[in-house]
Amino acid sequence: MISVLTPLPVLLPLLGAAAALLVGGRHPGVQRALSILVLTAVLTVSVVLLVIADSDGAASVSVGGWPVPLGIVLVVDRLSALMLVVAATVALGVLVFAVGQGSADGDEETPLSIFHPTFLVLIAGVANAFLAGDLFNLYVGFEILLTASYVLLTLGGSAPRIRAGITYIVVSLLSSLLFLAAIALVYAATGTVNMAQLAVRLQELPDGTQLLLQSMLLIAFAIKAAVFPLSAWLPDSYPTAPAPVTAVFAGLLTKVGVYAIIRTQTLLFPGGAFDDVLLWAALATMLIGILGAVAQTDIRRILSFTLVSHIGYMVFGIALASTAGLAGAIFYVVHHIAIQTTLFLVAGLVERQGGSTSVDRLGGLAAASPLLAVLYFVPAMNLAGIPPFSGFIGKVGLLEAGVDDGGWLPVAVVVGGAVTSLLTLVAISRVWNRAFWRPPAQSPARETAEAAAADAGPELQPAAVAADAPGAADTDDAAGGSTAGGGRQAARRAAWQRHTAVATDSAPATGDRAGGRSRERPLHPLPRVMVGATAAMVVVTVGLTVVAGPLYGVAERAAEDLRDRTPYITAVFGSEEPQ
Amino acid sequence: MTPTVVLPVIIGGLYAAGVYLLLDRSLTRVLLGVLLLGNATNLLLLSSGGPNGRAPILGYAEPEEMTDPMPQALILTAIVITFGISAFLLAIIYRSWRLVRQEVVGVDEEDRRVARRSRRTDADEIDPDELAPEDRPAGHADSLQSDAQVEALLAQRLPGVPSDDVDLPLGDGGNR
């Protein structure tokens, strides 16, 4: 049973991608249905795997039937099964959102025939990374998901996306090369890349060699996980991508890096040589990330910076290296994948509704769409860690584990974590106040437009009309120009209004060049499928709170397995100990 | 079999050259740097297999005198991956060249804007001409492009006071 199920989360999306590519753009309906079907199947398989792994413990499958240390091994334990379930859930939600967006926009912006296969390949890569039982397969999993992410990030090939994509690709390439070099050195030192065998053999190496290998792996994974000081690429590259792409990136890609750090620190190098360094990194990641978020005015950039900042919580849990710390980190990973994806989806809806993602331009969204306000408010409070939600539970778990540790550095990080939580609240409530509750008239962009319109008189409401048809503007204004006194002055005013009209017209263009995401769209009701997908994700995040007890139980058992290490090793080698 | 010094020297040289090229702002050089780094890493993988031996084919050589085949399998995979990504990167660079006629690492405008905004502590230190148009204070000279606009502003502020300006050319109103 488990030997059939385990490869499926990798195989199904790959086969689905091939099929989706064959169907192509000719039958978009079939392609959409196929992708959703495949991801639903992946989700079902993952849930079954989690149930099996939680009741029976870890299990492994040798792909291709090669004897264990030689062939490729896939390992399912509680941690990887749990990650698979969350990843599949989030991917399904994002895919439905993207389908809704695609059918609403007529697929001009995101060519569907490329999007769906690439998205499925991305999920295959993520699943492969979670299931990989050897370092090189982990590398291949990373490369699959990264290559797919390069395509998704530069979808459409507009100038801002190309600019952001280049930074992203070069940084990712660099971390991959570092990872590959680390694999070469690990193989040279131990003669294997199988993680279960490495867990034994690495302990026999001299301390200095261990330190070198561990630091290389940690740096490579820390770049992918966006741990400070290796996090600068993330807020630079994520915000320009289309909303569903940013959402799935924010949710999944960094967490694959966190997962790899967890494996490195628990299975391969349980000595805890870098725990203090990781604690410092966690503190810096939290504080510097959240300070960046407070400084931003663009919703997607604010969210990107909070994403970096909250990676610090997970690194903190890992660095504590206690069962409680690891359990908190695992729970927080699950919570954060769901919450960050949801918030980026909401940002996509905000952009649709308000025509911008800059809080300087938005206003009055709560009145325009109360449902959108609720959809933002609930996950935002969850992110900040307001009590009933899962964010609070995860943070309390981590902070308690930190206090229990007793050292001064963990306690300092606990304080930093509390401050970060408060600053998160500041950052997201600024969005809440400005974008949702400020009267639309107060937002500067509308102010200029409305001022122009008001001056132009009732006949000239859309200011652009004045610019397009100067003759008409003159006559219209002359008709309503009795207040100004005199035809000449009326003509003058008309001339001035033409300029204001031009000026307001040019404002969005400048914004577009600067941020690339203030496209003015005509305001129409939000597509139901997109709202539905986002609402479903919000329900999932709230559901995490409801099932927090059992979930935390799974996380604790997973953490015990990780600390013990023997379940993983015996799962790969059967009952006998590897030589 | 004595260890060879050639391989480490080549690997080190490739890494050094690759890192140097990667630091350049020109994207073509960055690509070349990435290629060199990739080759250096592949050589590192190759050297991790230990001393040379005979081809690892059963019946052709005894297991003791074979080369370790594992790193070669890893290298083949790594070469394919590096090749694919380099091709993609090249396409992206070409696209960047087509779009903005430059192939250098771009500037994150939004980032610069935020940095400028937070640095603006004292109003006297600002040169309004350097601000983005939407950040300029209202009534700044640059937001008024012609005499006609100044006149219009005056007419708005002092309604009923006739202008002392006799004949302003209204034609296209300074829409130069």
Coordinates of N, CA, C and O in Angstrom, one line a residue, chain A residues 250-377:
Chain A
A250 N 5.1 32.3 -1.8 CA 5.2 32.7 -0.4 C 4.9 31.6 0.5 O 5.5 31.4 1.6
G251 N 3.9 30.8 0.2 CA 3.5 29.7 1.1 C 4.5 28.6 1.1 O 4.9 28.2 2.1
L252 N 4.9 28.1 -0.1 CA 5.6 26.9 -0.2 C 7.1 27.0 -0.3 O 7.8 26.2 0.4
L253 N 7.6 27.8 -1.2 CA 9.0 27.7 -1.5 C 10.0 27.9 -0.4 O 10.9 27.2 -0.2
T254 N 9.7 29.0 0.4 CA 10.6 29.2 1.5 C 10.5 28.1 2.5 O 11.5 27.7 3.2
K255 N 9.3 27.5 2.7 CA 9.1 26.4 3.7 C 9.8 25.2 3.3 O 10.2 24.4 4.1
V256 N 10.1 25.0 1.9 CA 10.9 23.8 1.5 C 12.3 24.0 2.1 O 12.9 23.1 2.6
G257 N 12.8 25.2 2.0 CA 14.1 25.5 2.6 C 14.1 25.3 4.1 O 15.0 24.7 4.7
V258 N 13.0 25.7 4.8 CA 12.9 25.5 6.3 C 12.9 24.0 6.5 O 13.6 23.5 7.5
Y259 N 12.1 23.2 5.7 CA 12.1 21.8 5.9 C 13.5 21.2 5.8 O 13.9 20.3 6.6
A260 N 14.3 21.6 4.7 CA 15.6 21.1 4.5 C 16.5 21.5 5.7 O 17.3 20.6 6.2
I261 N 16.3 22.7 6.3 CA 17.1 23.0 7.5 C 16.7 22.1 8.7 O 17.6 21.6 9.4
I262 N 15.4 21.8 8.8 CA 15.0 20.9 9.9 C 15.7 19.5 9.7 O 16.3 19.0 10.7
R263 N 15.7 19.0 8.5 CA 16.3 17.7 8.3 C 17.8 17.7 8.6 O 18.4 16.8 9.2
T264 N 18.5 18.8 8.1 CA 19.9 18.9 8.3 C 20.3 18.9 9.8 O 21.2 18.2 10.2
Q265 N 19.5 19.8 10.5 CA 19.8 20.0 11.9 C 19.5 18.8 12.8 O 20.1 18.6 13.8
T266 N 18.4 18.0 12.4 CA 18.0 16.9 13.3 C 18.7 15.6 12.8 O 19.2 14.9 13.7
L267 N 18.5 15.3 11.5 CA 19.0 14.0 11.1 C 20.5 13.9 10.9 O 21.2 13.0 11.3
L268 N 21.0 14.9 10.1 CA 22.4 14.8 9.7 C 23.4 15.3 10.7 O 24.4 14.7 11.0
F269 N 23.0 16.4 11.4 CA 24.0 17.0 12.3 C 23.3 17.3 13.6 O 23.0 18.4 13.9
P270 N 23.0 16.3 14.4 CA 22.3 16.5 15.7 C 23.1 17.1 16.8 O 22.6 17.4 17.9
G271 N 24.4 17.4 16.5 CA 25.3 17.9 17.5 C 24.9 19.3 18.0 O 25.3 19.7 19.1
G272 N 24.2 20.0 17.2 CA 23.8 21.4 17.6 C 25.0 22.4 17.6 O 25.0 23.3 18.4
A273 N 25.9 22.2 16.6 CA 27.1 23.1 16.6 C 26.7 24.5 16.2 O 27.4 25.4 16.6
F274 N 25.6 24.6 15.4 CA 25.3 26.0 14.9 C 24.1 26.6 15.6 O 23.5 27.5 15.1
D275 N 23.7 26.0 16.7 CA 22.4 26.4 17.4 C 22.5 27.9 17.8 O 21.5 28.7 17.5
D276 N 23.6 28.4 18.3 CA 23.7 29.8 18.7 C 23.6 30.7 17.5 O 23.0 31.7 17.5
V277 N 24.4 30.3 16.4 CA 24.3 31.1 15.2 C 22.9 31.2 14.7 O 22.4 32.3 14.3
L278 N 22.2 30.1 14.7 CA 20.8 30.1 14.2 C 19.9 30.9 15.1 O 19.0 31.6 14.6
L279 N 20.2 30.9 16.4 CA 19.4 31.8 17.3 C 19.6 33.3 16.9 O 18.6 34.0 16.8
W280 N 20.8 33.7 16.7 CA 21.1 35.0 16.3 C 20.4 35.3 15.0 O 19.8 36.4 14.8
A281 N 20.5 34.4 14.0 CA 19.9 34.6 12.7 C 18.4 34.7 12.9 O 17.8 35.6 12.2
A282 N 17.8 33.9 13.8 CA 16.4 34.0 14.0 C 16.0 35.4 14.5 O 15.0 36.0 14.0
L283 N 16.7 35.9 15.5 CA 16.4 37.2 16.0 C 16.5 38.3 15.0 O 15.6 39.1 14.8
A284 N 17.6 38.2 14.2 CA 17.8 39.2 13.2 C 16.8 39.1 12.1 O 16.3 40.2 11.6
T285 N 16.4 37.9 11.7 CA 15.4 37.7 10.6 C 14.1 38.3 11.1 O 13.5 39.1 10.3
M286 N 13.7 38.0 12.3 CA 12.4 38.5 12.8 C 12.4 40.1 12.8 O 11.6 40.7 12.2
L287 N 13.4 40.6 13.5 CA 13.4 42.1 13.7 C 13.6 42.9 12.4 O 12.8 43.8 12.1
I288 N 14.6 42.5 11.6 CA 14.9 43.3 10.4 C 13.8 43.1 9.4 O 13.4 44.0 8.7
G289 N 13.3 41.9 9.3 CA 12.2 41.6 8.4 C 11.0 42.5 8.7 O 10.4 43.1 7.8
I290 N 10.6 42.5 10.0 CA 9.4 43.2 10.3 C 9.6 44.8 10.2 O 8.7 45.5 9.9
L291 N 10.8 45.2 10.5 CA 11.1 46.7 10.4 C 10.9 47.0 8.9 O 10.4 48.1 8.6
G292 N 11.4 46.1 8.0 CA 11.2 46.4 6.6 C 9.7 46.5 6.2 O 9.3 47.3 5.5
A293 N 8.9 45.6 6.8 CA 7.5 45.6 6.5 C 6.8 46.9 7.0 O 6.0 47.4 6.3
V294 N 7.3 47.4 8.1 CA 6.6 48.6 8.6 C 6.9 49.8 7.7 O 6.1 50.7 7.5
A295 N 8.1 49.8 7.0 CA 8.5 50.9 6.2 C 7.8 50.9 4.8 O 7.8 51.9 4.2
Q296 N 7.2 49.8 4.4 CA 6.7 49.7 3.1 C 5.3 50.3 3.0 O 4.6 50.4 4.0
T297 N 4.9 50.6 1.7 CA 3.6 51.1 1.5 C 2.8 50.2 0.5 O 1.6 50.5 0.3
D298 N 3.4 49.2 0.0 CA 2.8 48.4 -0.9 C 2.4 47.1 -0.2 O 3.2 46.5 0.4
I299 N 1.1 46.7 -0.4 CA 0.6 45.5 0.4 C 1.5 44.3 0.1 O 1.9 43.6 1.1
R300 N 1.8 44.0 -1.1 CA 2.5 42.8 -1.4 C 3.9 42.9 -0.8 O 4.5 41.8 -0.4
R301 N 4.5 44.1 -0.8 CA 5.8 44.2 -0.2 C 5.8 44.0 1.3 O 6.6 43.4 1.9
I302 N 4.7 44.6 1.9 CA 4.5 44.4 3.3 C 4.5 42.9 3.6 O 5.1 42.4 4.5
L303 N 3.6 42.2 2.9 CA 3.5 40.8 3.1 C 4.8 40.0 2.9 O 5.1 39.1 3.6
S304 N 5.5 40.4 1.8 CA 6.8 39.8 1.6 C 7.8 39.9 2.8 O 8.5 39.0 3.2
F305 N 7.8 41.1 3.3 CA 8.7 41.4 4.5 C 8.2 40.6 5.7 O 9.0 40.1 6.5
T306 N 6.9 40.5 5.9 CA 6.4 39.8 7.1 C 6.7 38.3 6.9 O 7.0 37.6 7.8
L307 N 6.7 37.9 5.6 CA 7.1 36.5 5.3 C 8.5 36.2 5.8 O 8.8 35.2 6.5
V308 N 9.4 37.1 5.4 CA 10.8 37.0 5.8 C 10.9 36.9 7.4 O 11.5 36.1 8.0
S309 N 10.2 37.9 7.9 CA 10.3 38.1 9.4 C 9.8 36.8 10.1 O 10.4 36.4 11.1
H310 N 8.7 36.2 9.6 CA 8.2 35.1 10.4 C 8.9 33.8 10.1 O 8.8 32.8 10.9
I311 N 9.8 33.8 9.1 CA 10.7 32.6 9.0 C 11.6 32.5 10.2 O 11.9 31.5 10.7
G312 N 11.8 33.7 10.8 CA 12.6 33.7 12.0 C 12.0 32.9 13.1 O 12.8 32.2 13.9
Y313 N 10.7 32.8 13.3 CA 10.1 32.0 14.3 C 10.4 30.5 14.1 O 10.8 29.8 15.1
M314 N 10.4 30.1 12.8 CA 10.6 28.7 12.6 C 12.1 28.4 12.8 O 12.4 27.3 13.5
V315 N 13.0 29.3 12.4 CA 14.4 29.1 12.7 C 14.7 29.0 14.2 O 15.5 28.2 14.7
F316 N 13.9 29.9 14.9 CA 14.1 29.9 16.4 C 13.7 28.5 16.9 O 14.5 27.9 17.7
G317 N 12.6 27.9 16.5 CA 12.2 26.6 17.0 C 13.2 25.6 16.7 O 13.6 24.7 17.5
I318 N 13.8 25.6 15.5 CA 14.8 24.6 15.1 C 16.1 24.8 15.9 O 16.7 23.8 16.3
A319 N 16.4 26.1 16.1 CA 17.7 26.3 16.8 C 17.6 25.9 18.3 O 18.6 25.6 18.9
L320 N 16.4 25.9 18.9 CA 16.3 25.4 20.2 C 16.6 23.9 20.4 O 17.1 23.5 21.4
A321 N 16.4 23.2 19.3 CA 16.8 21.8 19.2 C 16.1 20.9 20.3 O 16.6 19.8 20.6
S322 N 15.1 21.4 21.0 CA 14.3 20.6 21.9 C 13.1 20.1 21.3 O 12.7 20.6 20.2
T323 N 12.5 19.1 21.9 CA 11.2 18.6 21.3 C 10.2 19.6 21.2 O 9.5 19.8 20.2
A324 N 10.0 20.4 22.3 CA 9.0 21.5 22.3 C 9.3 22.5 21.2 O 8.4 23.0 20.5
G325 N 10.6 22.9 21.0 CA 10.9 23.9 20.0 C 10.6 23.4 18.6 O 10.0 24.1 17.8
L326 N 11.0 22.1 18.3 CA 10.8 21.6 17.0 C 9.3 21.4 16.7 O 8.8 21.7 15.6
A327 N 8.5 21.0 17.8 CA 7.1 20.9 17.6 C 6.5 22.2 17.3 O 5.7 22.3 16.3
G328 N 6.9 23.2 18.0 CA 6.4 24.6 17.7 C 6.8 25.0 16.3 O 6.0 25.6 15.6
A329 N 8.0 24.7 15.9 CA 8.5 25.1 14.5 C 7.6 24.4 13.5 O 7.2 25.1 12.5
I330 N 7.4 23.1 13.7 CA 6.6 22.4 12.7 C 5.2 22.9 12.6 O 4.6 23.2 11.5
F331 N 4.6 23.2 13.8 CA 3.2 23.7 13.8 C 3.2 25.1 13.1 O 2.3 25.4 12.3
Y332 N 4.3 25.9 13.4 CA 4.3 27.2 12.8 C 4.5 27.2 11.3 O 3.9 28.0 10.6
V333 N 5.3 26.2 10.8 CA 5.4 26.0 9.4 C 4.1 25.8 8.7 O 3.7 26.4 7.8
V334 N 3.3 24.8 9.3 CA 2.0 24.5 8.8 C 1.1 25.8 8.8 O 0.5 26.1 7.7
H335 N 1.0 26.4 9.9 CA 0.2 27.6 10.0 C 0.6 28.7 9.0 O -0.2 29.3 8.4
H336 N 1.9 28.9 8.9 CA 2.4 30.0 8.1 C 2.2 29.7 6.6 O 2.0 30.7 5.8
I337 N 2.4 28.5 6.2 CA 2.1 28.2 4.8 C 0.7 28.6 4.4 O 0.5 29.3 3.4
A338 N -0.2 28.2 5.2 CA -1.6 28.5 4.9 C -1.9 30.0 5.0 O -2.5 30.5 4.1
I339 N -1.4 30.6 6.0 CA -1.8 32.0 6.3 C -1.2 32.9 5.2 O -1.8 33.8 4.7
Q340 N 0.1 32.7 4.9 CA 0.8 33.6 4.0 C 0.2 33.5 2.6 O 0.0 34.5 1.9
T341 N -0.1 32.2 2.2 CA -0.8 32.0 0.9 C -2.1 32.8 0.8 O -2.4 33.5 -0.1
T342 N -2.9 32.6 1.9 CA -4.2 33.3 1.9 C -4.1 34.8 1.8 O -4.8 35.4 1.0
L343 N -3.1 35.3 2.6 CA -3.0 36.8 2.5 C -2.6 37.3 1.2 O -3.0 38.3 0.7
F344 N -1.7 36.6 0.5 CA -1.3 37.0 -0.9 C -2.5 36.9 -1.8 O -2.6 37.7 -2.8
L345 N -3.3 35.9 -1.7 CA -4.5 35.8 -2.5 C -5.4 37.0 -2.2 O -6.0 37.6 -3.2
V346 N -5.6 37.3 -0.9 CA -6.4 38.5 -0.6 C -5.8 39.7 -1.3 O -6.6 40.6 -1.8
A347 N -4.5 39.8 -1.2 CA -3.8 41.0 -1.9 C -4.2 41.1 -3.4 O -4.4 42.1 -3.9
G348 N -4.3 39.9 -4.0 CA -4.7 39.8 -5.4 C -6.1 40.3 -5.6 O -6.4 41.1 -6.5
L349 N -7.0 40.0 -4.6 CA -8.4 40.5 -4.7 C -8.4 42.0 -4.5 O -9.1 42.7 -5.2
V350 N -7.6 42.5 -3.5 CA -7.5 43.9 -3.3 C -7.1 44.7 -4.5 O -7.7 45.7 -4.9
E351 N -6.1 44.1 -5.2 CA -5.6 44.8 -6.4 C -6.7 44.8 -7.4 O -6.9 45.8 -8.1
R352 N -7.5 43.8 -7.5 CA -8.6 43.8 -8.5 C -9.6 44.8 -8.1 O -10.1 45.5 -9.0
Q353 N -10.0 44.9 -6.8 CA -11.0 45.7 -6.4 C -10.6 47.2 -6.4 O -11.3 48.1 -6.9
G354 N -9.4 47.5 -5.9 CA -9.0 48.8 -5.8 C -8.1 49.3 -6.9 O -7.8 50.5 -7.0
G355 N -7.7 48.5 -7.8 CA -6.8 48.9 -8.9 C -5.4 49.2 -8.6 O -4.6 49.7 -9.4
S356 N -5.0 48.8 -7.3 CA -3.6 49.1 -6.9 C -3.3 48.2 -5.7 O -4.2 47.7 -5.1
T357 N -2.0 48.1 -5.4 CA -1.7 47.4 -4.1 C -1.0 48.4 -3.2 O -0.5 48.0 -2.1
S358 N -0.9 49.7 -3.5 CA -0.2 50.6 -2.7 C -1.2 51.2 -1.7 O -2.3 51.7 -2.1
V359 N -0.9 51.2 -0.4 CA -1.9 51.7 0.5 C -2.0 53.2 0.4 O -3.0 53.8 0.9
D360 N -1.1 53.9 -0.4 CA -1.3 55.3 -0.6 C -2.4 55.6 -1.6 O -3.0 56.7 -1.7
R361 N -2.7 54.6 -2.4 CA -3.7 54.8 -3.5 C -5.0 54.2 -3.1 O -6.0 54.6 -3.7
L362 N -5.0 53.2 -2.3 CA -6.3 52.5 -1.9 C -7.1 53.3 -0.9 O -6.5 54.1 -0.2
G363 N -8.3 53.0 -0.9 CA -9.2 53.6 0.2 C -10.6 53.1 0.0 O -11.0 52.7 -1.1
G364 N -11.3 53.1 1.1 CA -12.7 52.8 1.1 C -13.1 51.4 0.6 O -14.2 51.1 0.2
L365 N -12.2 50.4 0.8 CA -12.5 49.1 0.4 C -13.5 48.4 1.3 O -14.3 47.5 0.8
A366 N -13.5 48.8 2.6 CA -14.5 48.2 3.5 C -15.9 48.5 3.0 O -16.8 47.6 3.1
A367 N -16.1 49.7 2.5 CA -17.5 50.0 2.0 C -17.7 49.4 0.7 O -18.8 48.9 0.4
A368 N -16.7 49.4 -0.2 CA -16.9 48.9 -1.5 C -17.1 47.4 -1.5 O -17.9 46.8 -2.3
S369 N -16.4 46.6 -0.6 CA -16.6 45.2 -0.6 C -16.4 44.7 0.9 O -15.3 44.4 1.3
P370 N -17.5 44.6 1.7 CA -17.4 44.2 3.1 C -16.8 42.8 3.2 O -16.0 42.4 4.1
L371 N -17.2 41.9 2.2 CA -16.7 40.5 2.2 C -15.2 40.5 2.1 O -14.5 39.8 2.9
L372 N -14.6 41.3 1.2 CA -13.1 41.4 1.1 C -12.5 41.9 2.4 O -11.5 41.3 2.8
A373 N -13.2 42.8 3.1 CA -12.6 43.3 4.4 C -12.5 42.1 5.4 O -11.5 42.0 6.1
V374 N -13.6 41.3 5.4 CA -13.6 40.1 6.3 C -12.5 39.2 5.9 O -11.7 38.7 6.8
L375 N -12.4 38.9 4.6 CA -11.3 38.0 4.1 C -9.9 38.5 4.4 O -9.0 37.7 4.6
Y376 N -9.7 39.8 4.5 CA -8.4 40.3 4.9 C -8.2 40.2 6.4 O -7.2 39.8 6.9
F377 N -9.3 40.6 7.1 CA -9.1 40.9 8.5 C -8.8 39.6 9.3 O -7.9 39.5 10.1

